[in-house]
Amino acid sequence: MQETIDRQAEVVTVPESAKQGTHCTLADYQAMYQRSIDDSDGFWADQASRLDWFRAPTTIADWSFDPVDIKWFTDGQLNICHNALDRHVAAGKGDVTALIFEPDSPDTPVRKITYAELLAETIKMAGTLKKMGVQKGDRVTIYMPMIPEGAVAMLACARIGAVHSVVFGGFSPDAIAGRIEDCLSDWVICADEGLRGSKRVPLKSNVDEALKKVSARAVLVVRHTGGDVAMTEGRDHWYHELSEGVPDTCECEVMNAEDPLFILYTSGSTGKPKGVVHTIGGYSVWTETTFRYVFDYRPGEVYWCTADIGWVTGHSYIVYGPLQNGATALMFEGVPNYPDHDRFWAVVDKHKVNIFYTAPTAIRALMREGDAHVTKHDLSSLRLLGSVGEPINPEAWRWYHDTVGKGAMPIVDTWWQTETGGIMITTLPGAHDMKPGSAGKPFFGVCPQLVDNDGAVLNGATEGNLCITASWPGQSRTVYGDHERFIQTYFSNYKGKYFTGDGCRRDADDYYWITGRVDDVINVSGHRMGTAEVESALVLHEMVAEAAVVGFPHDIKGQGIYCYVTLNAGIEANDDLAKTLRQWVRTEIGPIATPDHLHFTPGLPKTRSGKIMRRILRKIAENDFGSLGDTSTLADPSLVDGLIEGRLNR
Ligand code: 6R9
């Protein structure tokens, strides 16, 4: 343990040329960070003043972690859509490109949408939603592909004060139904179909399936592929039809800073996904400020984040962060390996992308395909690279830095979560040296603390559970409809602190190294998944008696999904059943939850009180049989030998 902590990590410096003209040098960072702690109100009032407020806030920080009650800019009034669109158009920047849309196929024409056009589209969508009957405060479910109308739908909701709940286009009808039901959403916006790597994704038909289980008053359907879809009379409306004749003005609703902006469902250790709620004021300030300083955006540059708008990264760093900064953001519909493994680099070359933000899983997958895919394109426009979603292994970091970045530019490895609203720990491009595999330093206002399992604070170079001791503007305020669960999940392990669920190491230079989740959440290709969700899906199958799911190291995905399954009496385990169960989980949750390994076992290792010993299952899945620890407390210790044998045979 001591050895890992003290190991002198490799330090990579940012070339001087890359530091020219940045928003923030090391001295700036130090002074600004200090002020963000010592004079939090003054600091955040200053950051907030870059935005337009209908009423400027006089109260800034207004929170407590015990009891849990989080508010920021409490008496302020604003609208994030105004700050993302109207403000720039009013300032004469209506002709600046807001979105560059790169379709799934490189042969389909690109769409460039200016701020003025995006505003006009958003007004049209907002008017259409009103015509349909959507009112301020209503929850609207958005189930869209990666097309500009996805962003427009979000902005239109924000404009009229409706609360959006975006459901990732890869989720199943059941998952959509659960999310519609949880937030009592009466409205759905979807497209006819999505396109990913030339394959069609049946979005509207998935919504139809979902609406057999739960009800919605209306579905607004955007025509995208032109594919054949069923329309239910009286419930379903084509956007291009219903939007006819809506007024070409629609004022932004005056919203209170603490009114909800959106709900986004995310997985936790237990139970169903939680509806994480973000409110308008704090989230606006947090995404505007983090985008500005972390990506160091300069006017005229093209910024590309490869995430999907169905995840928080898409919300904060495709839509709200870049647009509030007046940036030009690229939106890509497709996948990294279609039509070939060079697609990312072809797109960077085609649109002269300056800032590129992606996930380690994509980097690892592309690295495996060889350098030629990268080197055949002119990537000289790139100036800054980013990584998000999971820890990046130093080998992938190296390749990203040397082969993609030609060793000439900073990489920001940004640690954050759905619950944090935006980036929390990262190096800043003009300020900090980099250490491959380390996220780096706390962003302004972020107070990380490492604690042991009993909550004792660990100082200096050490490793422990990552908590945050003070609120920041972008922090989630509650779990939709279940504030008690919010308190239980994040504030009960360590009283008075927000617990992230991540393990973390801090080195002698105060750099933070995220080591991964310490709870029953796994991270598969940068997607967060609760092992409990996969288990519930498996036991729904009539042949399954019991299931336990754990993560295991996977070369490309970071973590894979390993399922131990016990069948009902008299059912025979075989390859066909394994295939069936794999397909079953895909249908229940979505393709991202497809099990990598199904391991049939006559029983699961349990304590005498009946608790499944996950620690042992994790070790076996990791092929680490030497450190199983004490198995004597098991009700049936002999099970373990059978499990090891089963693992060795696959
Ligand atoms: C933004 C996002 C959050 C979890 C988080 C952590 C992992 C995200 C990371 C990282 C190491 C990074 N994570 N970024 N781990 N280094 N740069 O991904 O949100 O989907 O809620 O996932 O992802 O484990 O707790 P979300």
XYZ file of C-alpha atoms and ligand atoms in Angstrom:
676
model
C 0.000 0.000 0.000
C 2.666 2.497 1.079
C 4.582 1.790 -2.100
C 1.749 2.760 -4.437
C 1.132 5.928 -2.483
C 4.715 7.113 -2.555
C 5.484 6.023 -6.097
C 6.771 9.074 -7.947
C 4.310 9.283 -10.791
C 5.371 10.404 -14.173
C 4.818 14.118 -14.690
C 4.043 15.441 -18.145
C 4.378 19.146 -18.674
C 2.195 21.219 -20.945
C 4.253 22.828 -23.709
C 4.689 26.585 -23.213
C 3.090 27.261 -26.596
C -0.093 25.577 -25.420
C -0.276 27.887 -22.421
C -0.415 31.068 -24.485
C -3.581 33.070 -24.006
C -5.243 30.690 -21.578
C -7.967 31.785 -19.203
C -5.995 30.665 -16.204
C -2.312 30.289 -15.363
C -1.018 28.457 -12.301
C -0.879 31.701 -10.321
C -4.438 32.529 -11.398
C -5.617 29.066 -10.371
C -4.025 29.317 -6.971
C -5.460 32.750 -6.280
C -8.892 31.894 -7.644
C -9.076 28.572 -5.827
C -8.111 30.226 -2.555
C -10.727 32.924 -3.015
C -13.379 30.342 -3.949
C -12.829 28.825 -0.493
C -12.190 31.942 1.625
C -14.773 34.160 -0.050
C -17.131 31.686 -1.632
C -19.976 34.200 -1.930
C -17.829 36.845 -3.591
C -16.248 34.330 -5.930
C -19.518 32.765 -7.109
C -21.288 36.113 -7.358
C -18.516 37.144 -9.758
C -18.831 33.983 -11.852
C -22.617 34.317 -11.891
C -22.339 37.870 -13.172
C -21.247 36.605 -16.609
C -24.825 35.396 -17.029
C -27.973 37.463 -17.567
C -30.338 37.398 -14.605
C -33.903 38.709 -14.690
C -33.303 39.375 -11.021
C -29.719 39.277 -9.758
C -29.248 37.056 -6.704
C -28.410 38.724 -3.401
C -28.072 35.409 -1.578
C -25.262 33.241 -2.995
C -24.339 30.121 -0.980
C -27.330 28.948 1.067
C -26.748 25.332 2.044
C -26.306 22.829 4.813
C -25.191 19.179 4.667
C -26.642 18.439 8.132
C -29.587 18.677 7.865
C -29.396 18.393 4.082
C -30.778 21.512 2.401
C -28.929 22.835 -0.632
C -29.650 26.136 -2.346
C -27.570 28.619 -4.332
C -28.414 32.083 -5.698
C -31.723 31.574 -3.910
C -33.498 34.825 -4.747
C -32.112 35.068 -8.295
C -34.291 34.691 -11.391
C -33.086 33.590 -14.808
C -33.659 31.216 -17.712
C -30.844 28.987 -18.989
C -32.270 29.027 -22.511
C -31.948 32.820 -22.531
C -28.308 32.512 -21.466
C -27.623 29.794 -24.035
C -29.313 31.478 -26.999
C -31.123 34.853 -26.747
C -28.239 36.550 -24.969
C -25.784 35.766 -27.786
C -28.210 36.758 -30.528
C -28.933 40.038 -28.713
C -25.173 40.647 -28.521
C -24.878 40.431 -32.312
C -23.524 36.878 -32.397
C -26.569 35.417 -34.146
C -24.451 34.412 -37.149
C -21.962 32.386 -35.112
C -22.355 28.635 -35.628
C -23.847 27.074 -32.511
C -24.055 23.463 -33.650
C -22.311 21.517 -36.363
C -24.240 18.330 -37.004
C -22.211 15.438 -38.389
C -24.650 12.666 -39.380
C -24.163 8.935 -38.934
C -23.064 8.494 -42.531
C -20.170 10.617 -43.793
C -22.080 10.899 -47.080
C -25.097 12.639 -45.560
C -24.793 16.426 -45.745
C -23.563 18.256 -42.652
C -25.909 20.781 -41.003
C -24.549 23.984 -39.519
C -26.935 25.859 -37.268
C -26.248 29.418 -36.161
C -27.259 30.837 -32.807
C -30.076 32.779 -34.522
C -31.332 29.609 -36.220
C -31.078 27.538 -33.061
C -33.057 30.202 -31.225
C -35.743 30.186 -33.939
C -35.931 26.359 -33.835
C -36.158 26.386 -30.055
C -38.947 28.968 -30.127
C -40.799 26.784 -32.615
C -40.416 23.681 -30.454
C -41.372 25.654 -27.319
C -44.510 26.959 -29.058
C -45.372 23.438 -30.201
C -45.011 22.051 -26.679
C -47.317 24.793 -25.395
C -49.822 24.045 -28.137
C -49.758 20.397 -27.078
C -50.604 21.476 -23.533
C -47.239 21.364 -21.749
C -47.067 23.803 -18.839
C -44.388 25.218 -16.577
C -43.299 22.571 -14.056
C -44.492 19.605 -16.173
C -42.043 16.749 -16.715
C -41.226 16.003 -20.345
C -39.503 12.741 -21.324
C -37.060 13.113 -24.216
C -35.980 9.950 -26.081
C -33.990 11.167 -29.031
C -31.034 10.255 -31.206
C -27.973 12.490 -31.375
C -29.497 15.077 -33.673
C -29.857 18.840 -33.148
C -33.563 18.404 -32.335
C -32.448 16.555 -29.187
C -30.740 19.717 -27.956
C -33.633 21.829 -29.223
C -36.095 19.723 -27.209
C -34.066 20.269 -24.036
C -33.723 24.013 -24.630
C -37.424 24.345 -25.492
C -38.393 22.702 -22.194
C -36.031 25.011 -20.326
C -37.513 27.995 -22.151
C -41.069 27.317 -21.006
C -40.072 26.119 -17.538
C -40.843 22.449 -18.142
C -38.529 19.893 -16.519
C -36.837 17.570 -18.991
C -36.002 13.956 -18.326
C -33.791 12.684 -21.130
C -33.720 8.903 -21.511
C -30.701 7.524 -23.377
C -31.726 6.208 -26.812
C -30.137 2.825 -26.036
C -32.537 2.075 -23.205
C -35.336 -0.478 -23.520
C -39.105 0.142 -23.472
C -39.198 -1.090 -19.875
C -36.546 1.392 -18.836
C -38.467 4.213 -20.544
C -41.688 3.153 -18.856
C -40.033 3.087 -15.435
C -38.657 6.587 -15.908
C -41.948 7.997 -17.211
C -43.756 6.511 -14.256
C -41.260 7.644 -11.653
C -41.489 11.334 -12.527
C -45.151 11.227 -13.596
C -44.297 12.560 -16.994
C -47.307 13.200 -19.235
C -45.319 14.132 -22.318
C -42.797 12.397 -24.557
C -40.637 13.808 -27.339
C -38.971 11.244 -29.600
C -37.848 10.721 -33.187
C -39.187 8.141 -35.592
C -35.857 6.309 -35.544
C -32.234 6.866 -34.707
C -29.206 5.869 -36.761
C -26.052 4.354 -35.339
C -23.450 2.801 -37.596
C -26.091 2.542 -40.369
C -28.384 0.534 -38.087
C -31.807 1.913 -37.329
C -32.868 2.315 -33.698
C -36.665 1.983 -33.354
C -37.225 4.916 -31.005
C -40.907 5.561 -31.677
C -41.788 1.897 -31.560
C -39.927 1.570 -28.219
C -42.013 4.462 -26.907
C -45.175 2.682 -28.124
C -44.096 -0.426 -26.209
C -43.395 1.624 -23.091
C -46.786 3.314 -23.325
C -48.509 -0.054 -23.114
C -47.346 -0.114 -19.499
C -47.680 3.521 -18.509
C -49.679 6.353 -19.977
C -48.772 9.702 -21.473
C -51.045 12.458 -22.722
C -49.119 13.118 -25.908
C -46.076 12.060 -27.915
C -44.342 14.547 -30.178
C -42.484 12.775 -32.987
C -39.629 14.373 -34.898
C -39.161 12.944 -38.386
C -35.565 11.926 -38.868
C -35.025 8.770 -40.946
C -38.479 8.837 -42.513
C -38.955 5.225 -41.442
C -42.415 3.789 -41.106
C -43.881 4.287 -37.632
C -47.334 3.800 -36.157
C -49.116 6.934 -34.955
C -51.836 6.648 -32.332
C -54.706 8.965 -33.157
C -55.244 11.666 -30.552
C -51.998 10.885 -28.701
C -49.161 11.096 -31.246
C -48.281 14.216 -33.238
C -45.719 14.783 -35.944
C -43.560 17.746 -34.975
C -43.489 19.107 -38.531
C -47.303 19.129 -38.576
C -48.096 20.362 -35.099
C -45.494 23.122 -35.318
C -47.239 24.672 -38.302
C -48.471 28.146 -37.519
C -47.021 28.405 -33.995
C -46.019 32.002 -33.165
C -42.437 32.981 -33.982
C -41.968 34.473 -30.551
C -42.073 32.767 -27.186
C -40.709 34.657 -24.221
C -38.442 32.819 -21.812
C -40.332 31.972 -18.644
C -38.918 33.849 -15.636
C -37.630 31.025 -13.438
C -36.433 31.003 -9.844
C -32.858 29.868 -9.380
C -34.004 26.857 -7.363
C -36.723 25.721 -9.774
C -35.860 22.312 -11.274
C -34.228 22.298 -14.711
C -33.994 18.587 -15.322
C -34.179 15.072 -13.939
C -31.630 12.515 -15.090
C -31.844 8.907 -13.998
C -28.672 7.268 -12.798
C -27.762 3.949 -11.236
C -26.835 3.416 -7.634
C -25.916 0.537 -5.344
C -29.469 -0.429 -4.588
C -32.920 -0.331 -6.082
C -34.165 1.346 -9.204
C -32.287 4.191 -10.897
C -32.619 7.491 -9.076
C -33.990 10.646 -10.665
C -31.182 13.097 -9.932
C -32.587 16.646 -9.884
C -30.647 19.729 -10.952
C -31.917 23.261 -10.474
C -31.499 26.184 -12.819
C -29.328 28.789 -11.126
C -26.522 26.694 -9.709
C -26.357 24.360 -12.705
C -26.186 27.308 -15.128
C -23.301 28.908 -13.253
C -21.462 25.608 -12.748
C -21.626 24.468 -16.383
C -20.788 27.930 -17.736
C -17.795 28.311 -15.426
C -16.377 24.792 -15.726
C -16.658 24.794 -19.526
C -14.927 28.179 -19.704
C -11.956 27.265 -17.536
C -11.490 23.554 -18.201
C -11.783 23.668 -21.981
C -10.346 27.157 -22.146
C -12.612 27.877 -25.097
C -11.663 30.720 -27.427
C -14.043 32.374 -29.918
C -14.013 30.760 -33.349
C -12.931 27.357 -32.105
C -14.746 24.104 -32.784
C -15.393 21.984 -29.718
C -16.456 18.349 -29.865
C -17.702 16.177 -27.023
C -18.467 12.643 -28.218
C -20.926 11.826 -25.415
C -24.638 11.249 -25.941
C -27.190 13.801 -24.726
C -28.788 10.915 -22.815
C -25.973 11.098 -20.261
C -24.978 13.959 -18.009
C -21.850 14.652 -20.063
C -24.087 15.422 -23.020
C -26.320 17.684 -20.937
C -23.481 19.715 -19.451
C -20.824 19.630 -22.153
C -22.688 19.315 -25.441
C -25.661 21.513 -24.654
C -25.596 23.834 -21.644
C -21.868 24.480 -21.038
C -20.825 25.221 -24.623
C -23.960 27.153 -25.605
C -23.865 29.390 -22.536
C -20.300 30.210 -23.589
C -21.337 31.022 -27.146
C -19.168 28.184 -28.433
C -19.434 26.175 -31.637
C -20.183 22.598 -30.604
C -20.112 19.572 -32.851
C -22.820 16.964 -32.456
C -22.120 13.518 -33.895
C -24.903 11.063 -34.533
C -22.827 7.976 -35.219
C -20.288 5.629 -33.694
C -16.453 5.631 -33.639
C -16.081 2.596 -35.913
C -18.455 3.378 -38.766
C -17.819 3.312 -41.646
C -14.326 2.567 -40.304
C -12.187 2.879 -37.204
C -10.891 6.258 -38.327
C -14.239 8.041 -38.101
C -13.393 10.220 -35.082
C -10.195 11.400 -36.709
C -11.886 11.905 -40.068
C -14.436 14.141 -38.339
C -11.729 16.078 -36.470
C -9.997 16.674 -39.811
C -13.206 17.498 -41.712
C -14.434 20.109 -39.225
C -11.040 21.271 -37.959
C -11.929 20.422 -34.381
C -9.821 22.280 -31.793
C -11.033 20.729 -28.554
C -11.899 17.033 -28.344
C -13.529 15.384 -25.309
C -14.140 11.637 -25.192
C -14.134 8.568 -22.927
C -11.293 6.140 -22.099
C -13.297 3.201 -23.440
C -13.352 4.799 -26.898
C -9.651 5.627 -26.671
C -8.794 2.023 -25.781
C -10.965 0.601 -28.541
C -9.420 2.908 -31.161
C -5.884 2.385 -29.878
C -6.311 -1.329 -30.539
C -7.062 -0.662 -34.206
C -3.609 0.768 -34.786
C -2.041 4.166 -35.388
C -2.591 4.291 -39.148
C -6.227 5.272 -38.674
C -5.043 8.337 -36.794
C -1.963 9.291 -38.768
C -3.692 9.300 -42.125
C -5.689 12.364 -41.079
C -4.563 15.920 -40.524
C -5.218 16.543 -36.842
C -3.252 19.777 -36.653
C -6.343 21.747 -35.632
C -6.404 19.988 -32.226
C -5.277 22.073 -29.271
C -6.768 20.375 -26.239
C -7.900 16.831 -25.404
C -10.241 15.681 -22.663
C -11.242 12.428 -21.012
C -14.286 11.583 -18.893
C -16.376 8.741 -17.536
C -13.934 6.341 -15.912
C -10.326 6.166 -14.819
C -7.978 6.294 -17.800
C -5.160 3.765 -17.690
C -1.719 5.297 -18.266
C -1.184 3.272 -21.474
C -4.317 4.682 -23.087
C -3.406 8.154 -21.767
C 0.020 7.857 -23.425
C -1.459 6.861 -26.745
C -4.005 9.692 -26.594
C -1.264 12.158 -25.719
C 1.428 10.965 -28.134
C -0.467 9.614 -31.129
C -3.613 11.738 -31.182
C -2.151 14.839 -29.525
C 1.357 14.481 -31.073
C 2.718 15.152 -27.594
C 1.937 18.801 -28.145
C -1.139 19.512 -26.059
C -2.740 19.228 -22.663
C -5.131 16.452 -21.703
C -7.781 17.280 -19.134
C -8.888 14.133 -17.289
C -12.122 15.350 -15.767
C -13.638 13.540 -12.797
C -17.274 14.238 -12.014
C -20.689 12.582 -11.738
C -24.322 12.962 -12.733
C -24.878 14.249 -9.209
C -22.159 16.895 -9.408
C -23.653 18.565 -12.492
C -20.247 19.353 -13.928
C -16.508 18.856 -13.646
C -15.085 18.634 -10.102
C -11.487 17.448 -10.349
C -9.213 18.115 -13.320
C -6.033 19.835 -14.258
C -6.505 23.190 -15.996
C -4.755 23.385 -19.360
C -2.699 26.505 -18.745
C -2.064 25.895 -15.073
C -1.044 22.370 -14.225
C 1.385 19.669 -15.175
C -0.323 16.373 -15.918
C 0.131 12.944 -14.395
C -1.169 10.149 -16.640
C -4.016 8.435 -14.796
C -4.627 11.243 -12.314
C -7.566 13.623 -12.667
C -5.495 16.283 -10.911
C -6.712 19.141 -8.774
C -10.049 20.320 -7.388
C -11.905 22.864 -9.499
C -12.822 26.215 -7.907
C -14.963 25.767 -4.829
C -14.483 21.985 -4.646
C -13.330 20.635 -1.250
C -12.349 16.966 -1.569
C -11.633 14.912 1.508
C -10.524 11.291 1.893
C -11.935 9.259 4.773
C -11.557 5.670 5.940
C -14.508 3.286 6.263
C -15.225 4.576 9.753
C -15.250 8.160 8.566
C -11.905 9.168 10.059
C -10.311 11.931 7.970
C -7.092 10.857 6.212
C -4.486 13.544 5.666
C -1.496 13.870 3.366
C -0.573 11.309 0.735
C -3.109 8.570 1.312
C -5.952 6.518 -0.096
C -9.593 6.391 0.983
C -13.208 7.102 0.189
C -13.777 10.354 -1.651
C -16.101 12.853 0.028
C -16.776 16.510 -0.710
C -17.147 18.631 2.401
C -18.741 21.804 1.036
C -21.504 22.378 -1.480
C -20.791 23.748 -4.969
C -23.349 25.442 -7.239
C -23.787 22.482 -9.616
C -24.635 19.976 -6.916
C -27.797 17.909 -7.309
C -30.489 19.061 -4.884
C -32.568 15.934 -4.412
C -33.768 12.632 -5.850
C -37.046 13.242 -7.629
C -39.945 12.375 -5.350
C -37.710 10.863 -2.671
C -35.624 13.357 -0.720
C -35.061 10.781 2.001
C -33.293 8.542 -0.530
C -31.087 11.496 -1.530
C -30.043 11.949 2.101
C -29.584 8.217 2.645
C -27.522 7.689 -0.506
C -25.146 10.615 -0.320
C -25.091 11.980 3.227
C -25.595 9.070 5.598
C -22.283 7.190 5.271
C -20.322 10.166 6.526
C -22.441 12.710 8.336
C -22.132 16.262 7.106
C -20.298 15.232 3.919
C -21.301 14.333 0.384
C -20.031 10.802 -0.340
C -19.207 10.200 -3.990
C -19.122 6.379 -3.982
C -15.596 6.535 -5.446
C -12.311 5.433 -3.982
C -9.399 7.794 -4.438
C -5.696 8.239 -3.787
C -4.016 11.572 -3.096
C -0.295 11.825 -3.791
C 2.390 13.993 -2.243
C 1.690 16.777 -4.777
C -2.007 16.803 -3.834
C -3.029 15.245 -7.128
C -6.152 13.087 -6.946
C -6.249 9.601 -8.527
C -9.727 8.099 -8.762
C -9.471 4.348 -8.248
C -13.084 3.470 -9.135
C -16.345 2.781 -7.364
C -16.275 1.370 -3.868
C -19.987 0.517 -3.907
C -22.053 -1.933 -5.961
C -21.958 0.266 -9.020
C -19.926 -0.828 -12.021
C -18.678 1.274 -14.874
C -19.054 -0.446 -18.233
C -17.662 1.536 -21.149
C -18.104 4.683 -19.097
C -21.767 3.858 -18.403
C -22.787 3.596 -14.811
C -24.737 0.530 -13.887
C -26.087 -0.830 -10.637
C -25.314 -4.519 -10.243
C -28.691 -4.731 -8.471
C -30.470 -3.653 -11.668
C -28.928 -6.484 -13.683
C -29.719 -8.927 -10.878
C -33.379 -7.854 -10.793
C -33.604 -8.303 -14.550
C -32.140 -11.826 -14.337
C -34.396 -13.044 -11.534
C -37.433 -11.852 -13.476
C -36.775 -14.773 -15.829
C -38.860 -17.803 -14.892
C -35.931 -20.209 -14.885
C -33.701 -18.135 -12.638
C -33.778 -18.644 -8.887
C -31.067 -16.235 -7.835
C -28.404 -14.017 -9.363
C -25.400 -12.046 -8.179
C -23.670 -9.608 -10.522
C -20.179 -8.136 -10.155
C -17.736 -6.227 -12.321
C -14.446 -7.625 -13.603
C -11.549 -5.922 -15.408
C -12.147 -5.680 -19.163
C -9.519 -4.495 -21.657
C -11.800 -2.240 -23.651
C -14.855 -1.581 -21.507
C -12.912 -0.914 -18.320
C -15.266 -3.228 -16.491
C -17.331 -6.099 -17.814
C -20.497 -7.628 -16.365
C -20.073 -11.002 -14.653
C -23.277 -12.785 -13.593
C -23.491 -15.713 -11.237
C -26.818 -17.427 -11.805
C -28.611 -20.154 -9.870
C -31.395 -21.870 -11.784
C -34.670 -23.184 -10.482
C -34.764 -26.880 -9.545
C -34.878 -29.200 -12.522
C -33.631 -26.637 -15.064
C -30.487 -27.613 -16.898
C -27.742 -25.072 -17.511
C -26.476 -24.949 -21.100
C -25.180 -22.554 -23.725
C -28.596 -21.929 -25.197
C -29.966 -20.845 -21.858
C -26.954 -18.580 -21.367
C -27.724 -16.977 -24.726
C -31.394 -16.610 -23.818
C -30.575 -14.937 -20.526
C -28.124 -12.570 -22.149
C -30.800 -11.534 -24.630
C -33.277 -11.258 -21.769
C -31.150 -8.690 -19.943
C -30.670 -6.704 -23.171
C -34.416 -6.548 -23.602
C -35.106 -5.678 -19.980
C -32.547 -2.889 -19.622
C -30.832 -2.240 -22.950
C -27.776 -3.401 -24.902
C -25.335 -1.609 -22.566
C -26.296 -4.093 -19.821
C -25.507 -7.234 -21.851
C -23.696 -9.722 -19.554
C -20.166 -10.660 -20.619
C -20.113 -13.864 -18.584
C -22.924 -16.015 -17.264
C -21.660 -18.416 -14.674
C -24.191 -21.038 -13.619
C -23.712 -22.297 -10.097
C -25.771 -24.542 -7.848
C -25.648 -21.890 -5.130
C -24.193 -18.515 -4.168
C -21.696 -18.128 -1.343
C -23.581 -16.701 1.627
C -22.933 -15.919 5.221
C -24.879 -17.888 7.764
C -27.252 -14.957 8.039
C -27.954 -15.275 4.307
C -25.944 -12.333 2.960
C -24.301 -12.957 -0.427
C -20.510 -12.631 -0.090
C -19.903 -10.300 -3.003
C -16.301 -9.740 -2.060
C -15.596 -13.405 -2.846
C -17.586 -13.309 -6.077
C -15.677 -10.238 -7.186
C -12.310 -11.896 -6.513
C -13.305 -15.025 -8.410
C -14.536 -12.969 -11.380
C -11.188 -11.127 -11.319
C -9.366 -14.479 -11.448
C -7.793 -13.544 -8.147
C -8.112 -16.704 -6.115
C -5.185 -16.114 -3.777
C -6.839 -13.448 -1.685
C -10.337 -14.696 -1.091
C -9.951 -13.910 2.588
C -11.814 -15.666 5.293
C -14.311 -18.111 3.813
C -14.996 -19.872 7.096
C -18.015 -17.690 7.819
C -19.739 -19.120 4.756
C -22.773 -21.303 5.224
C -21.338 -23.733 2.656
C -17.569 -23.179 2.161
C -17.346 -25.984 -0.407
C -19.264 -23.846 -2.938
C -16.188 -21.706 -3.434
C -14.102 -24.528 -4.914
C -16.820 -25.193 -7.458
C -16.978 -21.509 -8.371
C -13.211 -21.319 -8.861
C -13.302 -24.391 -11.046
C -16.134 -22.904 -13.072
C -14.140 -19.669 -13.522
C -11.029 -21.528 -14.649
C -13.040 -23.382 -17.255
C -14.142 -20.293 -19.124
C -19.514 12.339 -15.835
C -19.910 10.929 -15.572
C -19.802 8.930 -12.575
C -18.743 7.925 -12.186
C -17.838 8.438 -11.087
C -16.552 7.667 -11.368
C -16.510 7.591 -12.877
C -16.185 9.721 -14.208
C -14.026 9.904 -14.230
C -14.367 8.760 -13.467
C -12.144 8.354 -13.024
C -12.620 10.204 -14.370
N -15.723 8.674 -13.490
N -15.161 10.454 -14.672
N -13.437 8.001 -12.867
N -11.732 9.401 -13.744
N -12.181 11.248 -15.113
O -19.288 10.018 -16.053
O -21.008 10.760 -14.757
O -22.189 8.646 -15.517
O -22.664 9.740 -13.278
O -20.532 8.488 -13.711
O -17.872 7.686 -13.297
O -16.628 6.388 -10.824
O -18.394 8.176 -9.824
P -21.676 9.386 -14.335
